[in-house]
CSV table of C-alpha atoms in Angstrom, one decimal:
chain,number,residue,atom,x,y,z
A,1,MET,CA,0.2,-0.3,-0.1
A,2,ASN,CA,1.4,3.4,-0.9
A,3,LYS,CA,2.0,5.6,2.1
A,4,SER,CA,0.8,9.1,1.6
A,5,VAL,CA,0.8,12.2,3.2
A,6,CYS,CA,-0.7,15.8,3.2
A,7,VAL,CA,0.3,18.2,5.8
A,8,ILE,CA,-2.0,21.5,5.5
A,9,GLY,CA,0.8,24.4,6.8
A,10,LEU,CA,4.4,23.9,6.3
A,11,GLY,CA,5.4,26.5,9.7
A,12,TYR,CA,7.6,24.9,12.4
A,13,VAL,CA,4.8,22.5,13.3
A,14,GLY,CA,4.4,21.5,9.8
A,15,LEU,CA,7.9,21.2,7.6
A,16,PRO,CA,9.3,19.3,10.8
A,17,LEU,CA,6.9,16.7,10.3
A,18,ALA,CA,6.3,16.6,6.7
A,19,LEU,CA,10.8,16.1,6.5
A,20,LEU,CA,10.5,13.3,9.0
A,21,SER,CA,8.3,11.7,6.9
A,22,VAL,CA,9.8,12.1,3.8
A,23,GLU,CA,12.9,10.7,5.7
A,24,LYS,CA,10.2,7.4,6.7
A,25,GLY,CA,9.3,6.7,3.4
A,26,TYR,CA,5.9,8.2,2.8
A,27,THR,CA,5.4,9.7,-0.5
A,28,VAL,CA,4.9,13.8,1.1
A,29,TYR,CA,2.0,16.6,-0.3
A,30,GLY,CA,2.0,20.5,1.8
A,31,LEU,CA,-0.5,22.6,1.3
A,32,GLU,CA,1.2,26.2,1.7
A,33,VAL,CA,-0.3,29.3,1.3
A,34,HIS,CA,2.0,31.9,2.4
A,35,GLU,CA,4.7,33.1,-1.2
A,36,LYS,CA,7.8,33.4,1.3
A,37,LYS,CA,7.9,29.9,2.8
A,38,ILE,CA,6.4,28.8,-1.3
A,39,ASP,CA,9.6,30.1,-2.7
A,40,PHE,CA,12.1,28.3,0.3
A,41,ILE,CA,10.5,25.1,0.0
A,42,LYS,CA,10.6,25.0,-3.8
A,43,GLN,CA,14.1,25.9,-3.7
A,44,ASN,CA,15.0,23.8,0.0
A,45,TYR,CA,13.1,21.1,0.0
A,46,PRO,CA,12.4,19.6,-3.6
A,47,GLN,CA,11.5,16.0,-1.7
A,48,ILE,CA,8.2,17.4,-0.4
A,49,LEU,CA,4.9,18.2,-3.4
A,50,LEU,CA,4.0,21.3,-3.0
A,51,ASN,CA,0.2,22.7,-3.6
A,52,HIS,CA,-0.4,19.2,-5.9
A,53,PRO,CA,-3.9,19.1,-7.1
A,54,PHE,CA,-3.4,15.5,-5.8
A,55,ALA,CA,-2.6,16.4,-2.4
A,56,LEU,CA,-6.0,16.1,-0.6
A,57,LYS,CA,-6.2,12.7,-1.4
A,58,ALA,CA,-3.5,11.3,0.7
A,59,ASN,CA,-4.1,8.4,2.8
A,60,ILE,CA,-3.4,10.7,6.1
A,61,VAL,CA,-4.2,14.2,5.5
A,62,ILE,CA,-2.9,16.7,9.0
A,63,ILE,CA,-3.8,19.6,10.1
A,64,ALA,CA,-1.3,22.3,10.9
A,65,VAL,CA,-2.0,25.3,10.9
A,66,PRO,CA,-2.0,28.8,13.2
A,67,THR,CA,-4.4,29.0,16.1
A,68,PRO,CA,-3.9,32.4,17.5
A,69,VAL,CA,-5.2,34.7,19.6
A,70,ASP,CA,-7.9,37.6,18.2
A,71,GLU,CA,-7.4,41.3,19.7
A,72,ARG,CA,-9.7,40.4,22.7
A,73,LYS,CA,-8.2,37.7,23.8
A,74,MET,CA,-10.0,34.6,21.9
A,75,PRO,CA,-9.6,31.8,20.2
A,76,ASP,CA,-9.0,32.9,16.2
A,77,LEU,CA,-10.2,29.1,14.4
A,78,THR,CA,-11.0,30.6,11.2
A,79,ASP,CA,-7.4,28.2,9.6
A,80,VAL,CA,-8.7,26.0,11.5
A,81,LYS,CA,-12.0,25.7,9.8
A,82,ASN,CA,-11.0,26.5,6.4
A,83,ALA,CA,-8.3,24.0,6.6
A,84,CYS,CA,-11.7,21.3,7.5
A,85,SER,CA,-13.3,23.0,4.9
A,86,MET,CA,-10.9,22.1,2.0
A,87,ILE,CA,-10.7,18.0,2.7
A,88,ALA,CA,-14.3,18.4,3.4
A,89,GLU,CA,-14.8,19.2,-0.3
A,90,ASN,CA,-12.2,17.3,-1.9
A,91,LEU,CA,-13.4,14.0,1.0
A,92,ASP,CA,-14.6,10.4,-0.7
A,93,HIS,CA,-15.5,7.9,1.5
A,94,ALA,CA,-11.9,5.4,1.4
A,95,GLY,CA,-11.5,6.1,4.9
A,96,ARG,CA,-9.3,9.1,5.1
A,97,LEU,CA,-7.0,10.4,8.2
A,98,ILE,CA,-7.7,13.7,9.4
A,99,ILE,CA,-5.2,14.7,12.3
A,100,LEU,CA,-5.2,17.5,13.9
A,101,GLU,CA,-1.7,19.1,15.0
A,102,SER,CA,-2.1,22.1,15.8
A,103,THR,CA,-3.7,23.6,19.2
A,104,VAL,CA,-6.5,24.2,20.0
A,105,ASN,CA,-9.7,23.6,22.9
A,106,PRO,CA,-11.0,20.9,24.4
A,107,PHE,CA,-14.2,19.7,22.8
A,108,VAL,CA,-13.1,22.1,19.2
A,109,SER,CA,-12.3,18.1,16.9
A,110,ARG,CA,-16.3,17.2,18.7
A,111,LYS,CA,-18.2,20.6,18.5
A,112,ILE,CA,-16.4,22.6,15.0
A,113,MET,CA,-14.4,20.3,13.2
A,114,LEU,CA,-16.6,17.7,12.8
A,115,PRO,CA,-19.4,19.0,11.8
A,116,ILE,CA,-18.3,20.3,8.9
A,117,PHE,CA,-17.5,16.6,7.2
A,118,GLU,CA,-21.0,15.3,8.1
A,119,GLU,CA,-22.3,18.4,6.5
A,120,LYS,CA,-21.0,17.3,3.8
A,121,GLY,CA,-22.6,14.1,4.9
A,122,PHE,CA,-19.2,11.9,5.3
A,123,LYS,CA,-19.9,9.2,8.9
A,124,GLU,CA,-16.0,9.4,11.2
A,125,GLY,CA,-15.7,5.8,11.2
A,126,ARG,CA,-17.1,5.3,7.9
A,127,ASP,CA,-15.9,7.6,6.0
A,128,PHE,CA,-12.7,9.0,7.5
A,129,TYR,CA,-11.5,8.9,10.8
A,130,LEU,CA,-10.9,11.9,12.6
A,131,ALA,CA,-8.1,11.9,15.5
A,132,HIS,CA,-5.8,14.6,17.5
A,133,CYS,CA,-1.7,14.7,18.3
A,134,PRO,CA,-1.3,18.8,19.5
A,135,GLU,CA,2.0,19.6,17.9
A,136,ARG,CA,5.4,19.5,20.5
A,137,ILE,CA,8.6,21.4,19.5
A,138,ASP,CA,10.7,23.4,20.9
A,139,PRO,CA,12.9,25.4,18.5
A,140,GLY,CA,16.6,25.8,18.4
A,141,ASN,CA,15.9,22.9,21.0
A,142,LYS,CA,19.0,19.7,20.1
A,143,ARG,CA,18.3,16.7,22.5
A,144,TRP,CA,14.2,17.6,21.8
A,145,ASP,CA,13.2,17.6,17.6
A,146,VAL,CA,10.5,16.3,16.3
A,147,SER,CA,11.6,13.1,16.2
A,148,ASN,CA,11.9,11.7,20.3
A,149,ILE,CA,9.7,14.4,21.8
A,150,PRO,CA,7.1,12.0,23.4
A,151,ARG,CA,3.1,12.9,22.1
A,152,VAL,CA,-0.2,12.3,23.1
A,153,VAL,CA,-2.8,10.9,20.5
A,154,GLY,CA,-7.0,10.9,20.6
A,155,GLY,CA,-9.6,10.0,18.7
A,156,ILE,CA,-13.3,10.3,17.6
A,157,SER,CA,-13.4,7.0,17.3
A,158,ASP,CA,-11.7,3.6,18.4
A,159,GLU,CA,-10.2,3.5,14.8
A,160,ALA,CA,-9.1,6.9,14.3
A,161,LEU,CA,-7.1,6.6,17.3
A,162,LYS,CA,-5.8,3.3,15.7
A,163,ARG,CA,-5.1,5.1,12.9
A,164,ALA,CA,-3.3,8.0,13.9
A,165,ILE,CA,-1.3,6.1,17.3
A,166,ASN,CA,-0.1,3.7,14.3
A,167,TYR,CA,1.2,6.3,11.3
A,168,TYR,CA,3.6,8.4,14.7
A,169,LYS,CA,4.7,5.2,15.8
A,170,ASP,CA,6.1,4.6,12.0
A,171,ILE,CA,7.6,7.9,12.1
A,172,LEU,CA,8.8,8.8,15.7
A,173,SER,CA,11.5,7.2,17.7
A,174,GLY,CA,9.7,8.8,21.5
A,175,GLU,CA,7.0,7.3,23.2
A,176,VAL,CA,2.7,7.9,21.7
A,177,MET,CA,0.5,7.5,24.2
A,178,SER,CA,-2.5,7.0,23.4
A,179,MET,CA,-5.8,9.1,26.0
A,180,SER,CA,-8.9,7.7,26.2
A,181,SER,CA,-11.3,10.6,24.3
A,182,ILE,CA,-9.9,13.3,20.8
A,183,GLU,CA,-10.9,16.0,24.3
A,184,ALA,CA,-8.2,14.6,26.7
A,185,ALA,CA,-5.8,14.8,23.8
A,186,GLU,CA,-6.5,18.5,23.7
A,187,MET,CA,-6.6,19.5,26.9
A,188,THR,CA,-2.9,17.8,26.9
A,189,LYS,CA,-1.4,20.8,25.2
A,190,ILE,CA,-3.5,23.3,27.1
A,191,TYR,CA,-2.7,22.4,31.0
A,192,GLU,CA,0.9,22.2,30.0
A,193,ASN,CA,1.5,25.3,28.8
A,194,SER,CA,-0.8,27.1,30.9
A,195,LEU,CA,1.0,25.3,34.1
A,196,ARG,CA,4.3,26.8,32.3
A,197,ALA,CA,2.5,30.2,31.8
A,198,VAL,CA,1.3,30.7,35.8
A,199,ASN,CA,5.4,28.8,36.7
A,200,ILE,CA,6.7,31.6,34.6
A,201,ALA,CA,4.7,34.4,35.7
A,202,PHE,CA,5.1,33.6,39.5
A,203,ALA,CA,9.1,34.0,38.3
A,204,ASN,CA,8.1,37.9,37.0
A,205,GLU,CA,5.7,38.7,40.6
A,206,MET,CA,8.8,37.6,42.4
A,207,ALA,CA,11.8,39.0,41.0
A,208,ILE,CA,9.3,42.4,40.8
A,209,VAL,CA,8.8,42.1,44.8
A,210,MET,CA,13.0,41.3,45.5
A,211,GLN,CA,14.0,43.8,43.0
A,212,ASN,CA,11.7,46.1,45.7
A,213,MET,CA,13.1,44.5,48.6
A,214,LYS,CA,17.2,45.2,46.7
A,215,LEU,CA,17.6,41.5,46.6
A,216,ASP,CA,19.2,39.2,43.6
A,217,VAL,CA,16.8,36.9,41.9
A,218,LYS,CA,19.1,35.3,40.4
A,219,GLU,CA,21.3,34.8,43.4
A,220,VAL,CA,18.3,33.5,45.3
A,221,LEU,CA,17.3,31.6,43.3
A,222,LYS,CA,20.6,29.9,43.3
A,223,GLY,CA,20.2,29.5,46.3
A,224,VAL,CA,16.5,27.4,46.5
A,225,LYS,CA,18.1,25.8,43.7
A,226,THR,CA,19.5,23.7,46.7
A,227,LYS,CA,16.7,22.3,47.3
A,228,PRO,CA,16.9,18.8,46.6
A,229,PHE,CA,13.4,18.0,45.8
A,230,GLY,CA,10.1,19.5,44.5
A,231,LEU,CA,10.9,22.6,43.1
A,232,ASP,CA,9.9,23.6,39.5
A,233,LEU,CA,12.0,26.5,39.1
A,234,CYS,CA,11.2,29.3,36.2
A,235,ASN,CA,13.6,32.1,35.6
A,236,PRO,CA,12.2,35.4,35.0
A,237,SER,CA,12.0,37.9,32.3
A,238,CYS,CA,11.2,41.2,30.5
A,239,GLY,CA,8.1,38.7,28.8
A,240,VAL,CA,6.8,35.6,27.6
A,241,GLY,CA,7.2,34.6,23.7
A,242,GLY,CA,6.2,32.1,21.9
A,243,HIS,CA,3.1,31.1,19.9
A,244,CYS,CA,2.3,28.6,23.3
A,245,ILE,CA,2.7,30.2,26.5
A,246,PRO,CA,1.6,33.7,25.9
A,247,VAL,CA,-1.4,32.4,23.7
A,248,ASP,CA,-2.7,29.1,24.8
A,249,PRO,CA,-3.8,29.4,28.4
A,250,PHE,CA,-6.4,31.9,26.6
A,251,TYR,CA,-8.1,28.5,24.9
A,252,LEU,CA,-8.7,27.1,28.2
A,253,ILE,CA,-10.0,30.9,30.0
A,254,GLU,CA,-12.9,31.0,27.3
A,255,GLU,CA,-13.9,27.3,27.4
A,256,SER,CA,-13.8,27.4,31.0
A,257,MET,CA,-15.8,30.4,30.5
A,258,LYS,CA,-18.6,29.3,28.6
A,259,ARG,CA,-18.8,26.6,31.1
A,260,GLY,CA,-19.5,28.7,34.5
A,261,PHE,CA,-16.2,28.8,36.0
A,262,ASP,CA,-13.2,31.7,36.2
A,263,PRO,CA,-10.4,31.1,36.2
A,264,ARG,CA,-9.4,33.7,38.0
A,265,PHE,CA,-5.9,32.0,39.4
A,266,LEU,CA,-4.8,31.9,35.6
A,267,ALA,CA,-6.3,35.0,34.0
A,268,THR,CA,-3.8,37.0,36.7
A,269,ALA,CA,-1.4,34.8,35.4
A,270,MET,CA,-1.2,36.2,32.3
A,271,LYS,CA,-2.0,39.0,33.6
A,272,VAL,CA,1.3,39.5,35.1
A,273,ASN,CA,2.9,37.9,32.2
A,274,GLY,CA,1.6,40.9,29.7
A,275,TYR,CA,2.8,43.0,32.0
A,276,MET,CA,6.7,42.5,31.7
A,277,PRO,CA,7.6,44.2,28.4
A,278,SER,CA,6.2,47.4,30.4
A,279,TYR,CA,7.8,46.8,33.9
A,280,THR,CA,11.4,46.7,31.9
A,281,VAL,CA,10.8,49.6,29.6
A,282,SER,CA,10.1,51.5,33.6
A,283,LEU,CA,13.7,50.1,34.6
A,284,LEU,CA,15.3,52.2,30.8
A,285,MET,CA,13.0,54.6,32.5
A,286,HIS,CA,14.5,54.8,36.1
A,287,ALA,CA,18.1,53.9,34.5
A,288,MET,CA,18.1,56.9,32.8
A,289,ASN,CA,17.4,59.2,35.1
A,290,ASP,CA,20.1,57.7,37.3
A,291,VAL,CA,22.5,58.6,35.3
A,292,GLY,CA,20.0,62.2,34.6
A,293,LYS,CA,19.3,61.2,30.8
A,294,SER,CA,15.5,62.0,28.9
A,295,ILE,CA,15.0,59.0,26.9
A,296,ARG,CA,13.0,61.1,24.6
A,297,GLY,CA,16.0,62.4,22.3
A,298,SER,CA,18.4,59.4,23.0
A,299,THR,CA,19.7,56.2,21.6
A,300,VAL,CA,18.5,52.8,22.7
A,301,GLY,CA,19.9,50.4,21.1
A,302,MET,CA,18.5,46.7,21.3
A,303,LEU,CA,20.2,43.4,21.6
A,304,GLY,CA,17.9,40.6,19.9
A,305,VAL,CA,14.4,40.1,19.3
A,306,SER,CA,13.8,37.3,18.0
A,307,TYR,CA,11.7,35.5,21.8
A,308,LYS,CA,13.4,33.2,22.3
A,309,LYS,CA,18.1,32.4,22.2
A,310,ASN,CA,19.4,31.5,19.2
A,311,VAL,CA,16.2,31.1,17.2
A,312,GLU,CA,15.0,33.0,14.3
A,313,ASP,CA,11.7,33.8,15.8
A,314,LEU,CA,9.4,36.5,16.1
A,315,ARG,CA,6.4,35.0,17.2
A,316,GLU,CA,4.3,36.8,20.6
A,317,SER,CA,8.2,37.6,20.9
A,318,PRO,CA,8.4,40.8,23.4
A,319,ALA,CA,11.2,42.5,21.9
A,320,LEU,CA,8.7,44.1,19.2
A,321,ASP,CA,6.6,45.0,22.0
A,322,ILE,CA,9.4,46.6,24.5
A,323,ILE,CA,10.2,48.7,20.8
A,324,LYS,CA,7.2,50.0,19.9
A,325,LYS,CA,6.4,51.4,24.1
A,326,VAL,CA,9.9,52.8,23.7
A,327,ASN,CA,9.6,54.3,20.4
A,328,SER,CA,6.8,55.9,21.9
A,329,LEU,CA,8.4,57.4,24.6
A,330,GLY,CA,10.4,59.3,21.1
A,331,ALA,CA,13.7,57.2,21.6
A,332,ILE,CA,15.8,56.7,18.4
A,333,ILE,CA,15.7,53.2,18.4
A,334,LYS,CA,19.0,50.7,16.8
A,335,ILE,CA,18.2,47.3,17.1
A,336,TYR,CA,20.5,44.4,15.9
A,337,ASP,CA,19.4,40.6,16.1
A,338,PRO,CA,22.1,38.1,13.9
A,339,TYR,CA,19.0,35.4,13.4
A,340,ILE,CA,16.5,38.3,12.0
A,341,PRO,CA,19.2,40.8,10.3
A,342,ASP,CA,15.7,41.3,8.4
A,343,TYR,CA,14.7,43.6,11.1
A,344,SER,CA,17.9,45.1,12.5
A,345,ASN,CA,18.9,48.4,11.4
A,346,SER,CA,22.0,48.7,13.3
A,347,THR,CA,24.9,46.9,13.8
A,348,ALA,CA,26.0,45.4,17.6
A,349,GLU,CA,28.8,47.8,17.8
A,350,GLU,CA,26.4,50.9,16.8
A,351,VAL,CA,24.1,49.2,19.1
A,352,LEU,CA,26.8,48.9,22.5
A,353,ASN,CA,27.9,53.0,21.5
A,354,CYS,CA,23.5,54.1,22.4
A,355,ASP,CA,23.2,56.3,25.5
A,356,ALA,CA,21.3,53.0,26.8
A,357,VAL,CA,21.1,48.8,25.8
A,358,MET,CA,18.3,47.0,26.4
A,359,LEU,CA,19.4,43.2,26.6
A,360,LEU,CA,16.2,41.2,25.3
A,361,THR,CA,17.6,37.8,24.0
A,362,ASP,CA,20.1,35.6,25.2
A,363,HIS,CA,21.7,35.3,22.8
A,364,ASP,CA,24.9,33.1,22.9
A,365,GLU,CA,26.0,35.4,20.9
A,366,PHE,CA,25.5,38.1,23.1
A,367,LEU,CA,26.8,37.2,26.1
A,368,ASP,CA,30.4,37.5,24.7
A,369,TYR,CA,30.4,41.3,23.9
A,370,ASP,CA,32.1,43.9,26.2
A,371,TYR,CA,30.1,46.0,27.9
A,372,SER,CA,32.2,48.1,30.4
A,373,LYS,CA,32.0,51.2,28.4
A,374,VAL,CA,27.7,50.8,27.6
A,375,SER,CA,26.2,54.1,30.3
A,376,VAL,CA,22.7,52.2,30.7
A,377,LEU,CA,22.0,48.5,30.8
A,378,ILE,CA,18.6,47.1,31.2
A,379,ASP,CA,19.0,43.3,31.0
A,380,GLY,CA,15.8,41.6,30.7
A,381,LYS,CA,17.2,38.0,30.5
A,382,ASN,CA,19.4,38.1,33.8
A,383,ALA,CA,22.2,36.6,31.8
A,384,LEU,CA,25.0,39.6,31.8
A,385,GLU,CA,27.1,39.8,36.1
A,386,PRO,CA,26.1,43.9,37.2
A,387,HIS,CA,30.1,44.0,37.4
A,388,LYS,CA,31.0,43.2,34.0
A,389,ILE,CA,28.7,46.4,33.2
A,390,GLY,CA,30.4,50.0,32.8
A,391,GLY,CA,27.7,52.0,34.4
A,392,VAL,CA,24.0,52.0,35.7
A,393,TYR,CA,22.7,48.2,35.0
A,394,LYS,CA,19.2,46.7,36.2
A,395,GLY,CA,17.5,43.4,35.5
A,396,ILE,CA,14.4,42.2,36.2
A,397,GLY,CA,14.9,41.2,39.9
A,398,ARG,CA,18.5,42.3,40.2
């Protein structure tokens, strides 16, 4: 039997999965609408049959499209719905397996996706099979990649679960765990990212508390880590980035509110994390006051704009919010990020010669710079040692 897969959405989730499937002997089709991605894939990965007319006739169709939140922090499932409609228009009765990898609320697969197919007269468990395997990927992580990260899978029907499990076990070396329901699989991803968001919020809030007490959070955390059990620590920073942590908890908040419970603890955690860019800008304002300068008309250099060290990824990066806020205060902004040259407007040397420097991403390259002549340094990642800074140093909780 010909093994074929179609991946809808060839971004940071879909592309690695498509390439892994090729490696494991599958004929792989890809559907993508963004011109830059299309050109990139055509030039670098010709083994993926891109936007092929028979793509949706593959044995397995995987949906890996964005699921952001809108301005009101409500889940936007437009791309998921559009993908389902496109699949349904091309569906036959061949028993195609459809897998959603995009992160969604519990009940999205059953109550939003499934009806799109049923309205076309197709029955799950007979004409097609619907499963969910929430994506797990950590850009830049050399230990855990798409091939070995453990995964969880849920299905609408037992046969959907069985077929999805077989596919993932065929391509992955990591554990593949079956869940009792598709909702349990959906909740797994939301839960793990909400927990991470809460832990980060606690670290951020404690950093602000310690800053007011004139204590060094980095020293305190070093002491806390001497306890050999019962701890899962996060480090404070200028904000939370990436597609998952700043977004996924809002899915859970929205679904919980619909069911009559206000998850105030989680909502507060998201507010704390959302406040950190503003707090970081306030550190800059205080530091500039310390040296007798106004932000307006001063040059402020930004080191890093990606949300995570050593990766080319701007998604939900707090640096973007910080840059916007500092710019609104009348500063002359100079930006350098070796991983995102298109966003940079200056060299590293020009940034270091600014009236103030803000370290917003802790790329390895930045840790080796000479900061001895910097007048004001705002360390948004607590990556540097204060005694190596020539002028005023302010970190998050330091």
